[in-house]
Short mmCIF file of C-alpha atoms in Angstrom, two decimals:
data_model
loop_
_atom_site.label_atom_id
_atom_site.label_comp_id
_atom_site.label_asym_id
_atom_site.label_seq_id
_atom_site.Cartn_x
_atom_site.Cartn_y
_atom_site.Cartn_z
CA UNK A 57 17.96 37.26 71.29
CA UNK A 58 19.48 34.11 72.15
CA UNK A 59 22.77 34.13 74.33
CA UNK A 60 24.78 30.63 74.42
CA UNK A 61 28.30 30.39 76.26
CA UNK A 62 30.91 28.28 76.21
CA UNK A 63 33.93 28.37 78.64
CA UNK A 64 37.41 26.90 77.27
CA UNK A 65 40.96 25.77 78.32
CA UNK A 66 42.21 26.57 74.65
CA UNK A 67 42.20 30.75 74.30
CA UNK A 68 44.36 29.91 70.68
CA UNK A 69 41.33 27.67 69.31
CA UNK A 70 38.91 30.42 70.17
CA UNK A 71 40.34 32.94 68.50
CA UNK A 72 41.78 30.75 65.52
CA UNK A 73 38.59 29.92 64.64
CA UNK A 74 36.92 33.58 64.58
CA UNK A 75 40.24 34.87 63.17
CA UNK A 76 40.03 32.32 60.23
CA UNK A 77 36.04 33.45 59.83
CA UNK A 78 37.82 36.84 59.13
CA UNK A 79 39.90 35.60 56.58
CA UNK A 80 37.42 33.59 54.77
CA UNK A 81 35.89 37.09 54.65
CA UNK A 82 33.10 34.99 56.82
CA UNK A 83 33.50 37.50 59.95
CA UNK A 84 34.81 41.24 60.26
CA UNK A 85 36.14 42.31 64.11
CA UNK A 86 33.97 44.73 65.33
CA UNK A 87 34.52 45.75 68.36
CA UNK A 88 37.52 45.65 70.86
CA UNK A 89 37.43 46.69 74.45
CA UNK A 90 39.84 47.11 76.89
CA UNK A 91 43.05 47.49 74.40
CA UNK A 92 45.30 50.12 74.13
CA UNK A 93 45.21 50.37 70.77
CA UNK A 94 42.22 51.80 68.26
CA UNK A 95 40.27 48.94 66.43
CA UNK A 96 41.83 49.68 63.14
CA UNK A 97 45.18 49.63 64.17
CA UNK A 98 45.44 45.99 66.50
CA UNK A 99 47.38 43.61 64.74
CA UNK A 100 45.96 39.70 65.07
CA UNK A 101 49.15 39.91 67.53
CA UNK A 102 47.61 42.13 69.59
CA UNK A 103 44.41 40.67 69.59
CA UNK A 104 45.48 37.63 71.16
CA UNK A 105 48.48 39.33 73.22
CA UNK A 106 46.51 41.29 75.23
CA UNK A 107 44.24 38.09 76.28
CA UNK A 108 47.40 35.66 76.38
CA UNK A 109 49.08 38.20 79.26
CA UNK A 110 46.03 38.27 81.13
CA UNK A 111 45.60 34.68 81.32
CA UNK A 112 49.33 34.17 82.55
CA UNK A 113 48.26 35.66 85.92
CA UNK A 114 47.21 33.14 86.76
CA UNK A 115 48.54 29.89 85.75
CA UNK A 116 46.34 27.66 88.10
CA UNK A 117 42.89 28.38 86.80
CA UNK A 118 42.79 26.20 83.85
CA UNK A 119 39.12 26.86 82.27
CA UNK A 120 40.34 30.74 81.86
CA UNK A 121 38.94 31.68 78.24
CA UNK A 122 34.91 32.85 77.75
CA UNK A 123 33.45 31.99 74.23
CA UNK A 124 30.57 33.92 73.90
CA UNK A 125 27.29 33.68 70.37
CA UNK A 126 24.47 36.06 70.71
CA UNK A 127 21.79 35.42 68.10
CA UNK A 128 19.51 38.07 66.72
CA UNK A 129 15.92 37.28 64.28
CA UNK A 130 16.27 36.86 61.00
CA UNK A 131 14.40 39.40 60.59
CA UNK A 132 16.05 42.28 62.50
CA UNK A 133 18.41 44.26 60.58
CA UNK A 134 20.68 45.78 62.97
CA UNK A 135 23.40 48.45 62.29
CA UNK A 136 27.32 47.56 63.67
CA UNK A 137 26.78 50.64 66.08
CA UNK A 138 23.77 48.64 67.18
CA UNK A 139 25.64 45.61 67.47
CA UNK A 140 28.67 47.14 69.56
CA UNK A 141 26.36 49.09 71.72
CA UNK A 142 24.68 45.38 72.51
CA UNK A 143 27.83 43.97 72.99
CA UNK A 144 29.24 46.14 75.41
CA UNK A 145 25.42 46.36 77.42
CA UNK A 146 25.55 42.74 77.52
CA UNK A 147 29.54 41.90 78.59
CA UNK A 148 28.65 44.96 81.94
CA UNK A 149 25.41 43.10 83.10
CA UNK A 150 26.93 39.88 82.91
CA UNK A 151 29.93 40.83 85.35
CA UNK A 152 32.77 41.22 81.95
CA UNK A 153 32.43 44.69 81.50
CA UNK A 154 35.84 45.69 82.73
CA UNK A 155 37.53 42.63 81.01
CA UNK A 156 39.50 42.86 77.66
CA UNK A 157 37.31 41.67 74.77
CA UNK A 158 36.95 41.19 71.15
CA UNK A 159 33.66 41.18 69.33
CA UNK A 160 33.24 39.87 65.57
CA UNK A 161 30.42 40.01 63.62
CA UNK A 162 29.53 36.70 61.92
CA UNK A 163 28.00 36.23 58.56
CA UNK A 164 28.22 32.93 57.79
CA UNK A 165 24.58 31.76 58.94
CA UNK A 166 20.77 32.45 58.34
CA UNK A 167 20.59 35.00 60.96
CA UNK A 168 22.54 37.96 62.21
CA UNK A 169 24.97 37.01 65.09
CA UNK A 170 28.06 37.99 67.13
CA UNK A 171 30.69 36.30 68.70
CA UNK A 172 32.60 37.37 71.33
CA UNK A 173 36.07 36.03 73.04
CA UNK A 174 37.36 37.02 76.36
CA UNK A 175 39.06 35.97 79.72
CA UNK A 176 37.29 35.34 83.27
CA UNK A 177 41.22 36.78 84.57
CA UNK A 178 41.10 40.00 86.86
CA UNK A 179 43.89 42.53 86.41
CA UNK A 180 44.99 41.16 90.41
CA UNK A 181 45.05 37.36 88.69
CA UNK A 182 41.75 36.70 90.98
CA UNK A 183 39.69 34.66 88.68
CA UNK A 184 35.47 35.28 87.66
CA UNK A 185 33.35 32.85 88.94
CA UNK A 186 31.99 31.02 85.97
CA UNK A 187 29.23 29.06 88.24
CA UNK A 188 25.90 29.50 86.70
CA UNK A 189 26.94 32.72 84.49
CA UNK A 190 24.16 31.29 81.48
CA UNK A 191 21.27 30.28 84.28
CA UNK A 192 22.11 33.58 86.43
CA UNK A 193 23.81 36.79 84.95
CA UNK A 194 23.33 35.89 81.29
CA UNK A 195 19.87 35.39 81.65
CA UNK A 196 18.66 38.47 83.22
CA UNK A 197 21.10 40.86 81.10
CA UNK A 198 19.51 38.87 77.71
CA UNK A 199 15.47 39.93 79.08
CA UNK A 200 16.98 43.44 79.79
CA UNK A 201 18.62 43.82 76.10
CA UNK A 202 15.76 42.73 74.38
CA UNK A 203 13.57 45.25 76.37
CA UNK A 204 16.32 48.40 75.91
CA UNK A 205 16.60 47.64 72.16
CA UNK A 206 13.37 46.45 71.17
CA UNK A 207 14.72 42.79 70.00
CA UNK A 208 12.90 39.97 69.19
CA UNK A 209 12.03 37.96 72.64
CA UNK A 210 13.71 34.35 72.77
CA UNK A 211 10.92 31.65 73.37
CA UNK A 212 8.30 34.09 71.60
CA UNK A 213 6.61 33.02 68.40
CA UNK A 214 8.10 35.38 67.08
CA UNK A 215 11.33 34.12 67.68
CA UNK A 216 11.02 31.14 65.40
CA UNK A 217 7.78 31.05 63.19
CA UNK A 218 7.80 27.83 61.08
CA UNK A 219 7.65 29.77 57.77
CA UNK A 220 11.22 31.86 58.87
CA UNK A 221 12.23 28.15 59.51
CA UNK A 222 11.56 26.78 56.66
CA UNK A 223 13.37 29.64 54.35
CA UNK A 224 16.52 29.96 56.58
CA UNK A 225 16.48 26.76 57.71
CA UNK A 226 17.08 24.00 55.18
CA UNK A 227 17.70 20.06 55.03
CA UNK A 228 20.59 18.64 55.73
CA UNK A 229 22.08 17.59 51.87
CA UNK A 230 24.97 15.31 52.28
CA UNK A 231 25.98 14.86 48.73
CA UNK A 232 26.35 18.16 48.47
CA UNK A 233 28.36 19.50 51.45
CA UNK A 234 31.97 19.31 52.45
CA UNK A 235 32.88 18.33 55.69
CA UNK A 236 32.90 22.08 56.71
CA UNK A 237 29.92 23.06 55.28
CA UNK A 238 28.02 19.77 56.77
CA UNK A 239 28.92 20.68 60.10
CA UNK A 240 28.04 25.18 59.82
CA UNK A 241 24.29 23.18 58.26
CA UNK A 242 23.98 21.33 61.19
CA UNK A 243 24.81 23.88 63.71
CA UNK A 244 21.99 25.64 62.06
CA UNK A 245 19.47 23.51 62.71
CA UNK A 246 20.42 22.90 66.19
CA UNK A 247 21.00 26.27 66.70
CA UNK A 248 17.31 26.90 65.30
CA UNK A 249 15.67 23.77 66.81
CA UNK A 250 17.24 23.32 70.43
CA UNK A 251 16.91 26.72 72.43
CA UNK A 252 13.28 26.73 71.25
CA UNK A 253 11.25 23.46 71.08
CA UNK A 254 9.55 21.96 74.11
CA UNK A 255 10.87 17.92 73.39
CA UNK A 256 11.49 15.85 76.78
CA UNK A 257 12.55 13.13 74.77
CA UNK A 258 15.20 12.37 72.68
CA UNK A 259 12.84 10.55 70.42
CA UNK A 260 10.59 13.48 70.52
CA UNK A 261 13.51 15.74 69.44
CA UNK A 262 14.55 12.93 66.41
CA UNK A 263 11.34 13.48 65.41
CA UNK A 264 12.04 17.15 65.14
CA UNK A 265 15.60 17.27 63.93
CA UNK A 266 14.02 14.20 61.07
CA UNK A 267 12.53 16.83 59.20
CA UNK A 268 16.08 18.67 58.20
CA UNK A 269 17.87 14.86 58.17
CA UNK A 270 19.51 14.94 61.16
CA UNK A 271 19.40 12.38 64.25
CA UNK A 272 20.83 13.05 67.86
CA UNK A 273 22.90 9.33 68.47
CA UNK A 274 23.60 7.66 71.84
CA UNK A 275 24.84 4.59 70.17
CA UNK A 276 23.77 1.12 71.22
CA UNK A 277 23.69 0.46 74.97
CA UNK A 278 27.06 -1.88 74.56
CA UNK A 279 28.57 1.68 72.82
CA UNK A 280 31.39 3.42 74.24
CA UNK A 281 29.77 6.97 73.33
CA UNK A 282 26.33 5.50 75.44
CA UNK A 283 28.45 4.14 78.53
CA UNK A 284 30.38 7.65 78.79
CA UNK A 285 26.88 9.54 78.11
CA UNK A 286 27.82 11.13 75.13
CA UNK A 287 26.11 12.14 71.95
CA UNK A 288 26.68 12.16 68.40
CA UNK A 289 24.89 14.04 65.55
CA UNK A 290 24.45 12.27 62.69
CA UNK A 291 23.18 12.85 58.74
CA UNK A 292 20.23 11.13 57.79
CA UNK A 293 19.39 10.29 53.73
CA UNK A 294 16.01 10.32 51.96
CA UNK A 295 15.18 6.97 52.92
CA UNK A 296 16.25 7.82 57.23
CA UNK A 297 19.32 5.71 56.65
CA UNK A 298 23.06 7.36 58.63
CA UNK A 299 25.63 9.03 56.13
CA UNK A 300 29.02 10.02 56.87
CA UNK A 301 31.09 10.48 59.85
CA UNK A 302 29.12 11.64 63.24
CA UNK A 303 29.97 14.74 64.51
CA UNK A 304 30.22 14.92 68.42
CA UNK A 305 28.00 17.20 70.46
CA UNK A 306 30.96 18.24 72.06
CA UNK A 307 32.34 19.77 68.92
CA UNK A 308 30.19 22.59 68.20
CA UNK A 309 30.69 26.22 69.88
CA UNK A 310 27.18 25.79 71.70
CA UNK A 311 25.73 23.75 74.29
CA UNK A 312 24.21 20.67 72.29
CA UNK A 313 25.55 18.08 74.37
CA UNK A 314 23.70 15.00 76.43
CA UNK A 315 24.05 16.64 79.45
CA UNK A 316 21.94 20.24 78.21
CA UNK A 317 19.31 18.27 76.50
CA UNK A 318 18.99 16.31 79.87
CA UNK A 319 18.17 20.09 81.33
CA UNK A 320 16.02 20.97 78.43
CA UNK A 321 13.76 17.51 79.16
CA UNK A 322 13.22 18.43 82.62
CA UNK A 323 12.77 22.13 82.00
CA UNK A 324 10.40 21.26 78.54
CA UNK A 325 7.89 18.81 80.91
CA UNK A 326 6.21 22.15 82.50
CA UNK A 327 6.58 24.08 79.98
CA UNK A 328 4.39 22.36 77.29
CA UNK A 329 1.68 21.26 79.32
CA UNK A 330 -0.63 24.01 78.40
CA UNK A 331 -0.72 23.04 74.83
CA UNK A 332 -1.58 20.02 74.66
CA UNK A 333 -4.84 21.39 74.02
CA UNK A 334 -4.66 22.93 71.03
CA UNK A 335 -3.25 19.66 69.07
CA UNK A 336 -5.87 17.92 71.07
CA UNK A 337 -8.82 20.94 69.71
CA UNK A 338 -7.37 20.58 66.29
CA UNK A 339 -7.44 17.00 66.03
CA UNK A 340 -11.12 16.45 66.86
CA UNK A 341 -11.86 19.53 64.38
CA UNK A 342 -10.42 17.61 61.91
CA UNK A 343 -12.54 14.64 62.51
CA UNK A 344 -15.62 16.13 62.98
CA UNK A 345 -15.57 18.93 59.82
CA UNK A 346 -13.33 16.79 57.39
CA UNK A 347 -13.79 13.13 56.19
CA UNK A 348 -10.72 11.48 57.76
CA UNK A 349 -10.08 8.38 55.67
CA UNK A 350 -6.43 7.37 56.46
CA UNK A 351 -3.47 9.05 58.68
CA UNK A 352 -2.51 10.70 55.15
CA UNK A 353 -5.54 12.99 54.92
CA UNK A 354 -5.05 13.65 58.90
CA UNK A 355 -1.55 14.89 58.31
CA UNK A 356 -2.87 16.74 55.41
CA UNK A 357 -5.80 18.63 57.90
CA UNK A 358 -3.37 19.51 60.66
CA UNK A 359 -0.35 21.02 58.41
CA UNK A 360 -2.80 23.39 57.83
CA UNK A 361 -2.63 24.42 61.48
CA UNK A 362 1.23 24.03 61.54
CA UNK A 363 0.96 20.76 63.13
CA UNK A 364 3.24 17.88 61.99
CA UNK A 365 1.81 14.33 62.58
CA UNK A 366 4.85 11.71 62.42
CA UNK A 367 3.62 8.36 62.23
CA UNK A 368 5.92 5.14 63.63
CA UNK A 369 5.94 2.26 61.77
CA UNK A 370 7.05 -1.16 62.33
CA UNK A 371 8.87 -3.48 59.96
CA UNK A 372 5.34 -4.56 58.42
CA UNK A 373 4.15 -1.20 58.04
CA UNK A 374 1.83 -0.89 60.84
CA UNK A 375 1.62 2.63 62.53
CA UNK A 376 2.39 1.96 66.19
CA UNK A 377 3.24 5.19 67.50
CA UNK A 378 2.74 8.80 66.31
CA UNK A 379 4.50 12.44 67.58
CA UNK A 380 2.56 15.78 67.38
CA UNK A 381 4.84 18.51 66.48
CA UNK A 382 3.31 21.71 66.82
CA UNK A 383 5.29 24.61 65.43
CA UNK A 384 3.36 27.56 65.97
CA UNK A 385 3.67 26.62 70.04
CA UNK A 386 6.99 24.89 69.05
CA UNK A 387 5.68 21.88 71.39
CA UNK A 388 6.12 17.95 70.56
CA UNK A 389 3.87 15.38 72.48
CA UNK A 390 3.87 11.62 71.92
CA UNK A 391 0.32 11.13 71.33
CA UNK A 392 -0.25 9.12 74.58
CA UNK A 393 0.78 12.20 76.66
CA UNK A 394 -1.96 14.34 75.14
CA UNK A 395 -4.56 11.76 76.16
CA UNK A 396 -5.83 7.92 75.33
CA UNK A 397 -8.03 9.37 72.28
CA UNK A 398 -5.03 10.71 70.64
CA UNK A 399 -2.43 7.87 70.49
CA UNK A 400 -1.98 5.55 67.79
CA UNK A 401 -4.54 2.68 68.50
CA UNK A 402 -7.40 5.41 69.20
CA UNK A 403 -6.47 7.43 66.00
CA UNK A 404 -6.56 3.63 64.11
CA UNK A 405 -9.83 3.42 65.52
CA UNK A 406 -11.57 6.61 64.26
CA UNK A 407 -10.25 6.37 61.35
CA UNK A 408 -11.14 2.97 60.35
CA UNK A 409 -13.93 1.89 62.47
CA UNK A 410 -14.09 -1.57 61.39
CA UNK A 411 -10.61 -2.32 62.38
CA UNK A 412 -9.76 -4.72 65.11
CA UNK A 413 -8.26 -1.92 67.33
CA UNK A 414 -11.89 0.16 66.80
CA UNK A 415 -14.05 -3.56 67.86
CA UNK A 416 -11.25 -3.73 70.84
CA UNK A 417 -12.24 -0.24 72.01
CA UNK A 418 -15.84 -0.97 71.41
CA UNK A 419 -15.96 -4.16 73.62
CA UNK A 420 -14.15 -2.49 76.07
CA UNK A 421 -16.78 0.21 76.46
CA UNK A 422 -19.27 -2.00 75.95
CA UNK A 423 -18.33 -4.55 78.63
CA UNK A 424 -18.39 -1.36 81.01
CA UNK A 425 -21.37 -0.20 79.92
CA UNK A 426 -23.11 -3.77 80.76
CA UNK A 427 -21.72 -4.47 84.07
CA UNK A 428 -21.52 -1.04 85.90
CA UNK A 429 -18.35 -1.73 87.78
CA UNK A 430 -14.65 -3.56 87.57
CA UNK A 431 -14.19 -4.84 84.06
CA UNK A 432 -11.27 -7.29 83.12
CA UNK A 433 -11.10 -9.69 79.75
CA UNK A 434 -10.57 -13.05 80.23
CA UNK A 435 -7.95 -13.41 78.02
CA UNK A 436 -6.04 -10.40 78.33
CA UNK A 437 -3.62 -11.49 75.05
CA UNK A 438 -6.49 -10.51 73.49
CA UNK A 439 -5.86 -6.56 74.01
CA UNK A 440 -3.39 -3.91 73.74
CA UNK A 441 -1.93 -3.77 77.44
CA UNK A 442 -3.78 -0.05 77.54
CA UNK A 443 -7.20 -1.95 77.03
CA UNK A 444 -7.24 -4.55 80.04
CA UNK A 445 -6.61 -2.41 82.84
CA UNK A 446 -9.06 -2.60 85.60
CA UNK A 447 -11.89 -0.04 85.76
CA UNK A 448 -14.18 1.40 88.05
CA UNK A 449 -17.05 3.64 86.24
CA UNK A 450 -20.77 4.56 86.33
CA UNK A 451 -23.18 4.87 83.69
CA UNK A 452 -23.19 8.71 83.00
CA UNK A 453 -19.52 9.15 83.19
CA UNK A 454 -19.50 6.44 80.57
CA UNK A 455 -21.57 8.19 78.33
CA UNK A 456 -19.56 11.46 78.54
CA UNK A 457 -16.76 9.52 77.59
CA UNK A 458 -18.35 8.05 74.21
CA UNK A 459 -19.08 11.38 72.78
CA UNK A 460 -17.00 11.33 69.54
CA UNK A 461 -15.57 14.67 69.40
CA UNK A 462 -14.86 18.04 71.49
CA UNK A 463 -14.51 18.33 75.47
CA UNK A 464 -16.26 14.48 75.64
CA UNK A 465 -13.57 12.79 73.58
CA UNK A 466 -11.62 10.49 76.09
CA UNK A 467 -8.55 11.46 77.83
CA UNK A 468 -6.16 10.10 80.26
#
């Protein structure tokens, strides 16, 4: 289960918009506590009267109206009884329990989810701290739901396996989508893509959100969206080229903003470092059982472990960069942070070992070989700026370091 809040000044815009998912027969009201009335008898007047009074205790707190999306597995079919009893477990643990609330039942995405809408006002006018409710309360009462009803764990690969993904998940089409529809298929990929990858980029998560035509946009540095640190989400076409109008982070009903994925980098660094190993494992596998004759046939060997290889190209062509995206471990290194042997130049190199980067690396090792201590060309232009640093090596660590595949291949 994923839980995503979102606090609000506007309780009218929270409720129009899950009121008009009921008429659009996209959403049916599920659940209502703390009215007076049974479900089947509140009127959409007393739905939002009940909240409205509440919130007029207190006419200083401004940010009084809780907007609240918990997302369930594709794959788990879950009864409304199920649903309510989850919605009510989930609004006590997190400190709302006592609070009027409304809880519809969404079905306008790939997977089953709820929304609920309530108010942080007491009955006194006192107002609920909001401070930390998705890093604190949230979090804990999420682990303890998914344990009490036997729910799919967020962060699990079971959460998001690349097949689901793939089925649920589709690419962006902009010729075919009106402005309404464009935006519910882009909230599905982020929805699907942000919670769950390991990116501490926002390069690394282009090269994710690429994949269903989508780019995350700061705008050029002279931008006013880049000087106010905002973000834009924008439609890509076949060829990678921007269509229509962006759509600011800001807009959608879950965190997707600058300021999260600046949390998510930090929290994503730690987090991924474990698997660097497997790309790294299934990269020299590929080399050693499979005649690797271009970056083609190398994507080709590591789909087959679920491993997307994006290659960066310059104007001329020339592969200058390249992004592991790992779905089964939903992790995505630049290949310099998985080691030296891994980035573009070394990859060149193994693959075509005539090539002028494959003689540069050659010389290189060579040169150490020969003199048994600090190494520097003579004309560094010669060499890629990772080529000419200084080294300091002996003769048998040097020889571990040539071994071609496995635990020898080179790493930073």
């Amino acid at each position: 289960m994923v839980a995503v809040i979102h606090s609000s000044k506007s309780l009218r815009n929270i409720l129009a918009y899950n009121e008009n998912k009921v008429r659009q027969a996209h959403a049916n009201l599920i659940y209502a506590s703390g009215y007076a009335k049974d479900l089947d008898q509140l009127t959409a007047a007393d739905r939002i009267g009940m909240l409205r009074k509440r919130n007029e205790l207190n006419s200083r707190c401004k940010i009084n109206t809780l907007h609240v999306s918990l997302n369930f597995h594709p794959d788990e079919k879950l009864t409304i009884e199920t649903l309510q009893q989850i919605s009510e477990s989930y609004m006590a643990k997190i400190g709302f329990g006592s609070q009027p609330y409304l809880v519809y039942q969404h079905h306008d995405s790939s997977h089953p989810h709820l929304h609920i809408v309530t108010t942080n006002i007491r009955p006194d006018g006192s107002r609920i701290s909001l401070h930390n409710l998705g890093k604190m309360q949230s979090e804990s009462a999420r682990k303890e739901i998914e344990i009490k009803f036997g729910l799919v764990r967020a962060g699990t690969a079971q959460q998001v396996d690349i097949a689901k993904l793939k089925s649920t998940v589709k690419k962006i089409q902009y010729e075919q989508s009106n402005p309404q529809g464009l935006k519910k298929a882009i909230a599905d990929v982020l929805l699907a893509i942000l919670p769950t990858y390991k990116f501490t980029s926002l390069p690394e998560l282009n090269a994710v959100l690429a994949q269903y035509q989508l780019l995350a946009d700061r705008g050029s540095k002279e931008s006013r969206i880049y000087k106010h640190n905002g973000l834009v989400y924008r439609v890509l076409d076949k060829q990678g080229k921007t269509v229509g109008v962006p759509i600011p982070a800001s807009a959608f009903k879950f965190p997707a903003t600058l300021k999260y994925l600046n949390r998510r980098f930090q929290e994503n660094i730690s987090a991924r470092d474990s698997f660097k190993v497997r790309i790294r494992n299934s990269v020299d596998t590929a080399f050693h059982h499979k005649a690797i004759k271009s970056f083609d046939s190398l994507q080709h060997e590591l789909s087959k472990e679920n491993i997307h290889l994006v290659l960066r190209k310059n104007e001329k062509r020339v592969v200058y960069g390249l992004t592991y995206i790992d779905h089964k471990t939903r992790c995505v290194f630049n290949g310099s942070d998985i080691g030296k042997a891994y980035s573009a130049n070394a990859i060149n190199a193994r693959i075509y070992p005539n090539s002028v980067e494959a003689a540069s690396i050659r010389k290189l090792e060579q040169s150490v070989i020969t003199t048994n201590g600090p190494w520097e060309p003579q004309n560094r232009s010669q060499y890629k700026p990772e080529y000419w640093q200084v080294f300091t090596i002996n003769r048998d660590l040097v020889k571990t370091l040539m071994q071609p595949e496995g635990d020898g291949a080179i790493t930073a």
